[in-house]
CSV table of C-alpha atoms and ligand atoms in Angstrom, one decimal:
chain,number,residue,atom,x,y,z
A,14,MET,CA,78.9,71.9,46.7
A,15,GLY,CA,75.1,71.1,46.5
A,16,LEU,CA,73.2,68.1,46.9
A,17,SER,CA,71.9,66.4,44.1
A,18,ALA,CA,68.9,63.7,44.0
A,19,LYS,CA,69.7,62.9,40.2
A,20,PRO,CA,73.0,61.0,38.9
A,21,SER,CA,74.4,62.1,36.3
A,22,ALA,CA,74.8,60.2,33.1
A,23,SER,CA,78.1,59.3,34.0
A,24,ALA,CA,80.4,58.7,36.7
A,25,ARG,CA,82.5,62.0,37.3
A,26,LYS,CA,85.9,62.5,39.4
A,27,PRO,CA,86.0,64.7,42.0
A,28,ARG,CA,88.6,67.4,42.3
A,29,ALA,CA,91.4,67.2,44.8
A,30,MET,CA,90.1,69.1,47.9
A,31,PRO,CA,92.2,72.2,48.9
A,32,LEU,CA,94.4,72.0,51.9
A,33,ALA,CA,92.2,74.3,53.8
A,34,ASP,CA,89.1,72.3,53.1
A,35,VAL,CA,91.1,69.0,54.0
A,36,ARG,CA,91.5,70.4,57.6
A,37,ALA,CA,88.0,71.9,57.8
A,38,PHE,CA,86.6,68.4,56.7
A,39,LEU,CA,88.6,66.4,59.3
A,40,GLU,CA,87.5,69.0,61.8
A,41,ALA,CA,83.9,68.2,61.3
A,42,LEU,CA,84.4,64.8,61.9
A,43,ALA,CA,86.6,65.7,64.9
A,44,LYS,CA,83.6,67.3,66.5
A,45,ALA,CA,81.2,64.5,65.8
A,46,ASN,CA,83.9,62.1,67.3
A,47,PRO,CA,86.5,63.9,69.5
A,48,THR,CA,87.9,60.5,70.8
A,49,PRO,CA,87.7,58.0,67.9
A,50,ARG,CA,89.0,54.3,68.7
A,51,THR,CA,89.4,51.0,66.4
A,52,GLU,CA,86.2,48.9,67.0
A,53,LEU,CA,88.1,45.7,67.6
A,54,GLU,CA,88.5,44.4,71.1
A,55,TYR,CA,91.9,43.9,72.4
A,56,ALA,CA,93.7,44.1,75.7
A,57,ASP,CA,97.3,44.7,74.8
A,58,PRO,CA,99.5,45.0,71.3
A,59,TYR,CA,99.5,41.4,70.9
A,60,THR,CA,95.8,40.6,71.2
A,61,LEU,CA,95.4,43.9,68.9
A,62,LEU,CA,98.0,42.0,66.3
A,63,VAL,CA,95.8,38.9,66.4
A,64,ALA,CA,92.4,40.7,65.9
A,65,VAL,CA,93.7,42.7,62.9
A,66,VAL,CA,95.4,39.8,61.3
A,67,LEU,CA,91.7,38.2,61.6
A,68,SER,CA,89.9,41.2,60.4
A,69,ALA,CA,91.3,41.0,56.7
A,70,GLN,CA,88.2,40.5,54.5
A,71,ALA,CA,85.9,40.4,57.8
A,72,THR,CA,83.9,42.7,59.8
A,73,ASP,CA,85.2,44.0,63.0
A,74,VAL,CA,81.9,42.3,64.8
A,75,SER,CA,82.6,39.2,63.2
A,76,VAL,CA,86.3,39.1,64.5
A,77,ASN,CA,85.3,40.5,68.1
A,78,ARG,CA,82.9,37.5,68.1
A,79,ALA,CA,86.1,35.0,67.5
A,80,THR,CA,88.1,36.7,69.7
A,81,GLU,CA,86.0,36.6,72.7
A,82,THR,CA,86.3,32.8,73.0
A,83,LEU,CA,89.8,32.7,71.4
A,84,PHE,CA,91.2,34.9,73.9
A,85,LYS,CA,89.8,33.0,76.7
A,86,GLU,CA,92.0,30.3,75.6
A,87,ALA,CA,94.8,32.0,74.6
A,88,ALA,CA,95.8,35.7,75.0
A,89,THR,CA,99.6,35.3,74.8
A,90,PRO,CA,102.1,34.1,72.0
A,91,ALA,CA,103.0,31.1,73.9
A,92,ALA,CA,99.5,30.0,74.7
A,93,MET,CA,98.5,30.5,71.1
A,94,VAL,CA,101.4,28.0,70.0
A,95,ARG,CA,100.3,25.7,72.4
A,96,LEU,CA,96.8,26.0,71.1
A,97,GLY,CA,97.9,25.4,67.6
A,98,VAL,CA,96.5,25.6,64.3
A,99,ASP,CA,93.5,23.3,64.6
A,100,GLY,CA,92.8,24.8,68.2
A,101,VAL,CA,92.7,28.7,66.8
A,102,ALA,CA,90.7,27.3,63.7
A,103,ARG,CA,87.8,26.1,66.2
A,104,HIS,CA,87.2,29.7,67.3
A,105,ILE,CA,87.6,31.6,64.2
A,106,ARG,CA,86.0,29.2,61.4
A,107,SER,CA,82.9,32.1,61.0
A,108,ILE,CA,85.7,34.6,59.5
A,109,GLY,CA,86.7,34.7,56.1
A,110,LEU,CA,89.7,32.7,55.1
A,111,TRP,CA,89.9,31.0,58.4
A,112,GLN,CA,92.3,28.3,57.5
A,113,GLY,CA,95.1,30.5,56.5
A,114,LYS,CA,94.5,32.9,59.2
A,115,ALA,CA,95.1,30.2,61.9
A,116,ARG,CA,98.2,29.0,60.4
A,117,ASN,CA,99.5,33.0,60.4
A,118,VAL,CA,97.9,33.2,63.9
A,119,VAL,CA,100.3,30.4,65.3
A,120,ALA,CA,103.3,30.9,63.1
A,121,LEU,CA,103.8,34.8,64.0
A,122,SER,CA,103.0,34.0,67.7
A,123,GLN,CA,106.0,31.3,67.1
A,124,LEU,CA,107.9,34.2,65.4
A,125,LEU,CA,107.2,36.8,68.5
A,126,LEU,CA,108.7,34.1,70.8
A,127,ASP,CA,111.7,33.0,68.8
A,128,ARG,CA,112.7,36.6,67.6
A,129,HIS,CA,111.1,39.3,69.8
A,130,ASP,CA,110.9,37.7,73.3
A,131,GLY,CA,106.9,37.5,73.2
A,132,GLN,CA,106.8,41.1,72.3
A,133,VAL,CA,105.1,42.9,69.6
A,134,PRO,CA,108.0,45.0,67.9
A,135,ALA,CA,107.1,48.6,67.4
A,136,GLU,CA,109.0,48.9,64.2
A,137,ARG,CA,107.5,48.5,60.8
A,138,GLU,CA,110.0,46.3,59.4
A,139,ALA,CA,109.8,43.7,62.1
A,140,LEU,CA,106.1,43.7,62.0
A,141,GLU,CA,106.2,43.1,58.3
A,142,ALA,CA,108.3,40.4,58.6
A,143,LEU,CA,105.6,38.5,60.7
A,144,PRO,CA,103.1,36.2,58.9
A,145,GLY,CA,100.1,37.5,57.7
A,146,VAL,CA,101.3,41.1,58.5
A,147,GLY,CA,101.6,43.6,55.4
A,148,ARG,CA,101.6,47.3,55.2
A,149,LYS,CA,98.2,47.8,56.1
A,150,THR,CA,98.4,45.5,59.3
A,151,ALA,CA,101.4,47.4,60.1
A,152,ASN,CA,100.2,50.8,59.8
A,153,VAL,CA,97.1,49.6,62.2
A,154,MET,CA,99.4,48.7,64.7
A,155,LEU,CA,102.0,51.5,64.5
A,156,ASN,CA,99.0,53.6,64.8
A,157,VAL,CA,96.9,52.1,67.4
A,158,ALA,CA,99.1,50.3,69.7
A,159,PHE,CA,102.5,52.8,69.3
A,160,ASP,CA,100.8,56.0,68.8
A,161,GLU,CA,102.7,56.7,65.5
A,162,PRO,CA,100.9,59.0,62.7
A,163,THR,CA,100.3,56.2,60.2
A,164,MET,CA,97.5,55.6,57.6
A,165,ALA,CA,96.2,52.4,57.0
A,166,VAL,CA,94.3,52.3,53.6
A,167,ASP,CA,91.4,49.8,53.5
A,168,THR,CA,88.6,49.8,51.2
A,169,HIS,CA,87.0,52.6,53.4
A,170,ILE,CA,89.8,54.9,53.3
A,171,PHE,CA,90.8,54.0,49.6
A,172,ARG,CA,87.2,54.8,48.4
A,173,LEU,CA,87.0,58.1,50.8
A,174,GLY,CA,90.2,59.1,49.3
A,175,ASN,CA,89.1,59.3,45.9
A,176,ARG,CA,85.2,60.2,46.1
A,177,THR,CA,85.4,63.2,48.2
A,178,GLY,CA,88.9,64.4,46.8
A,179,LEU,CA,90.8,64.1,50.1
A,180,ALA,CA,93.6,62.3,48.6
A,181,PRO,CA,92.9,60.8,45.0
A,182,GLY,CA,95.1,57.9,44.0
A,183,ALA,CA,95.1,54.9,41.7
A,184,THR,CA,96.4,52.1,44.5
A,185,PRO,CA,96.0,52.1,48.4
A,186,ARG,CA,99.9,53.1,48.4
A,187,ALA,CA,99.1,56.2,46.4
A,188,VAL,CA,96.1,57.2,48.5
A,189,GLU,CA,98.3,56.4,51.8
A,190,ASP,CA,101.1,58.9,50.5
A,191,ALA,CA,98.8,61.6,49.3
A,192,LEU,CA,96.8,61.4,52.8
A,193,LEU,CA,100.2,61.7,54.9
A,194,ARG,CA,101.3,64.6,52.6
A,195,ARG,CA,97.7,66.5,52.9
A,196,ILE,CA,96.5,66.0,56.5
A,197,PRO,CA,97.8,68.4,59.1
A,198,ARG,CA,100.4,65.9,61.3
A,199,ALA,CA,98.7,66.6,64.7
A,200,MET,CA,95.6,65.3,63.3
A,201,LEU,CA,97.1,62.2,61.6
A,202,ARG,CA,96.7,59.7,64.0
A,203,ASP,CA,93.0,60.4,64.5
A,204,ALA,CA,92.3,60.7,60.9
A,205,HIS,CA,92.7,56.9,60.3
A,206,HIS,CA,89.6,56.1,62.6
A,207,TRP,CA,87.3,59.3,61.5
A,208,LEU,CA,88.0,58.1,57.8
A,209,ILE,CA,87.2,54.5,58.3
A,210,LEU,CA,84.3,55.0,60.7
A,211,HIS,CA,83.0,57.5,58.3
A,212,GLY,CA,83.4,55.3,55.4
A,213,ARG,CA,81.8,52.3,57.2
A,214,TYR,CA,78.7,54.1,58.7
A,215,VAL,CA,78.0,57.5,56.4
A,216,CYS,CA,79.9,57.6,53.6
A,217,LYS,CA,79.1,54.0,52.4
A,218,ALA,CA,80.4,52.1,49.2
A,219,ARG,CA,77.1,51.9,47.3
A,220,ARG,CA,75.0,55.0,48.7
A,221,PRO,CA,76.8,57.5,50.5
A,222,GLU,CA,74.5,59.3,53.0
A,223,CYS,CA,75.4,62.5,52.2
A,224,TRP,CA,72.1,63.7,53.5
A,225,ARG,CA,73.1,63.5,57.0
A,226,CYS,CA,77.2,63.8,56.7
A,227,VAL,CA,78.5,66.4,58.8
A,228,ALA,CA,81.5,66.8,56.3
A,229,MET,CA,79.4,67.7,53.3
A,230,PRO,CA,80.2,71.3,52.6
A,231,TRP,CA,83.8,70.8,52.1
A,232,CYS,CA,83.5,67.2,50.2
A,233,ARG,CA,84.0,67.4,46.3
A,234,TYR,CA,82.2,64.4,45.3
A,235,PRO,CA,80.1,65.5,42.3
A,236,ASP,CA,77.0,63.2,42.9
A,237,LYS,CA,76.3,63.6,46.4
A,238,VAL,CA,73.0,61.7,47.5
A,239,ALA,CA,70.3,64.1,49.0
A,240,SER,CA,68.1,61.8,50.7
A,241,PRO,CA,67.6,58.1,51.8
A,242,ALA,CA,65.3,57.9,48.7
A,243,GLY,CA,67.9,59.6,46.3
A,244,ALA,CA,69.6,57.6,43.5
A,245,LEU,CA,72.6,55.6,43.5
A,246,PRO,CA,75.5,57.5,42.5
A,247,PRO,CA,76.3,56.3,38.7
A,248,GLU,CA,79.4,54.3,39.2
A,249,GLU,CA,77.7,52.4,42.1
A,250,ALA,CA,74.3,52.0,40.0
A,251,VAL,CA,76.5,50.2,37.4
A,252,GLN,CA,77.9,47.9,40.1
A,253,ALA,CA,74.6,47.1,41.4
A,254,THR,CA,73.3,46.0,38.1
B,23,SF4,S1,78.7,61.0,52.8
B,23,SF4,FE1,78.5,62.2,50.7
B,23,SF4,S2,78.9,64.6,51.2
B,23,SF4,FE2,80.0,62.9,52.9
B,23,SF4,S3,82.0,62.7,52.4
B,23,SF4,FE3,80.8,61.0,51.3
B,23,SF4,S4,80.2,61.7,49.2
B,23,SF4,FE4,80.8,63.5,50.4
């Protein structure tokens, strides 16, 4: 697959990547970042859970800024319940959807005390029963806190799965299922981080930086961007107008 400075007249869909290339694509990301980790700051499963709940539609940087002061006041479910919704809200007002998130953080902390002895459960069903915790957050918790080979499909992984041909799918769940089928099991746990970080810093939404992408030889995206001065890929150009 070569680089093109010019976008085609219409957006083109990539073909699904062959399985041998899926492995090679991920091995290239692994070589560049052998020990990937989440960029959220946390100390234990509970503080990770709070940080992930706060991170919906917010950057990790903004969440870390908020939790730096929040966790000084409350870093356990009991302390968070004592702090209360208004107390939590004081720390997280700079984050999107802060009112609902403050309510969820206190409610999930109360539920952890009521049902799980103040511990974060390691089972998907119990995690998804907590306020503010959906499939994506449960997948992050199972992967990062409990070493499970899960794949949390956020906006970056959804875009990458489709754009590169790694795992084309119409919905986040379809991309998740395809990634779980197509990625070698031994690579799955780290693949979650490699793909998020690659989407955040290189394979960006508006202009993927293909000219410096270590996985470029295996990517099936038909409109790779050749240089920083390269044109926007066609579908991004439409969105940008
Ligand atoms: S940055 Fe370009 S070459 Fe790399 S994965 Fe994304 S679309 Fe493919």
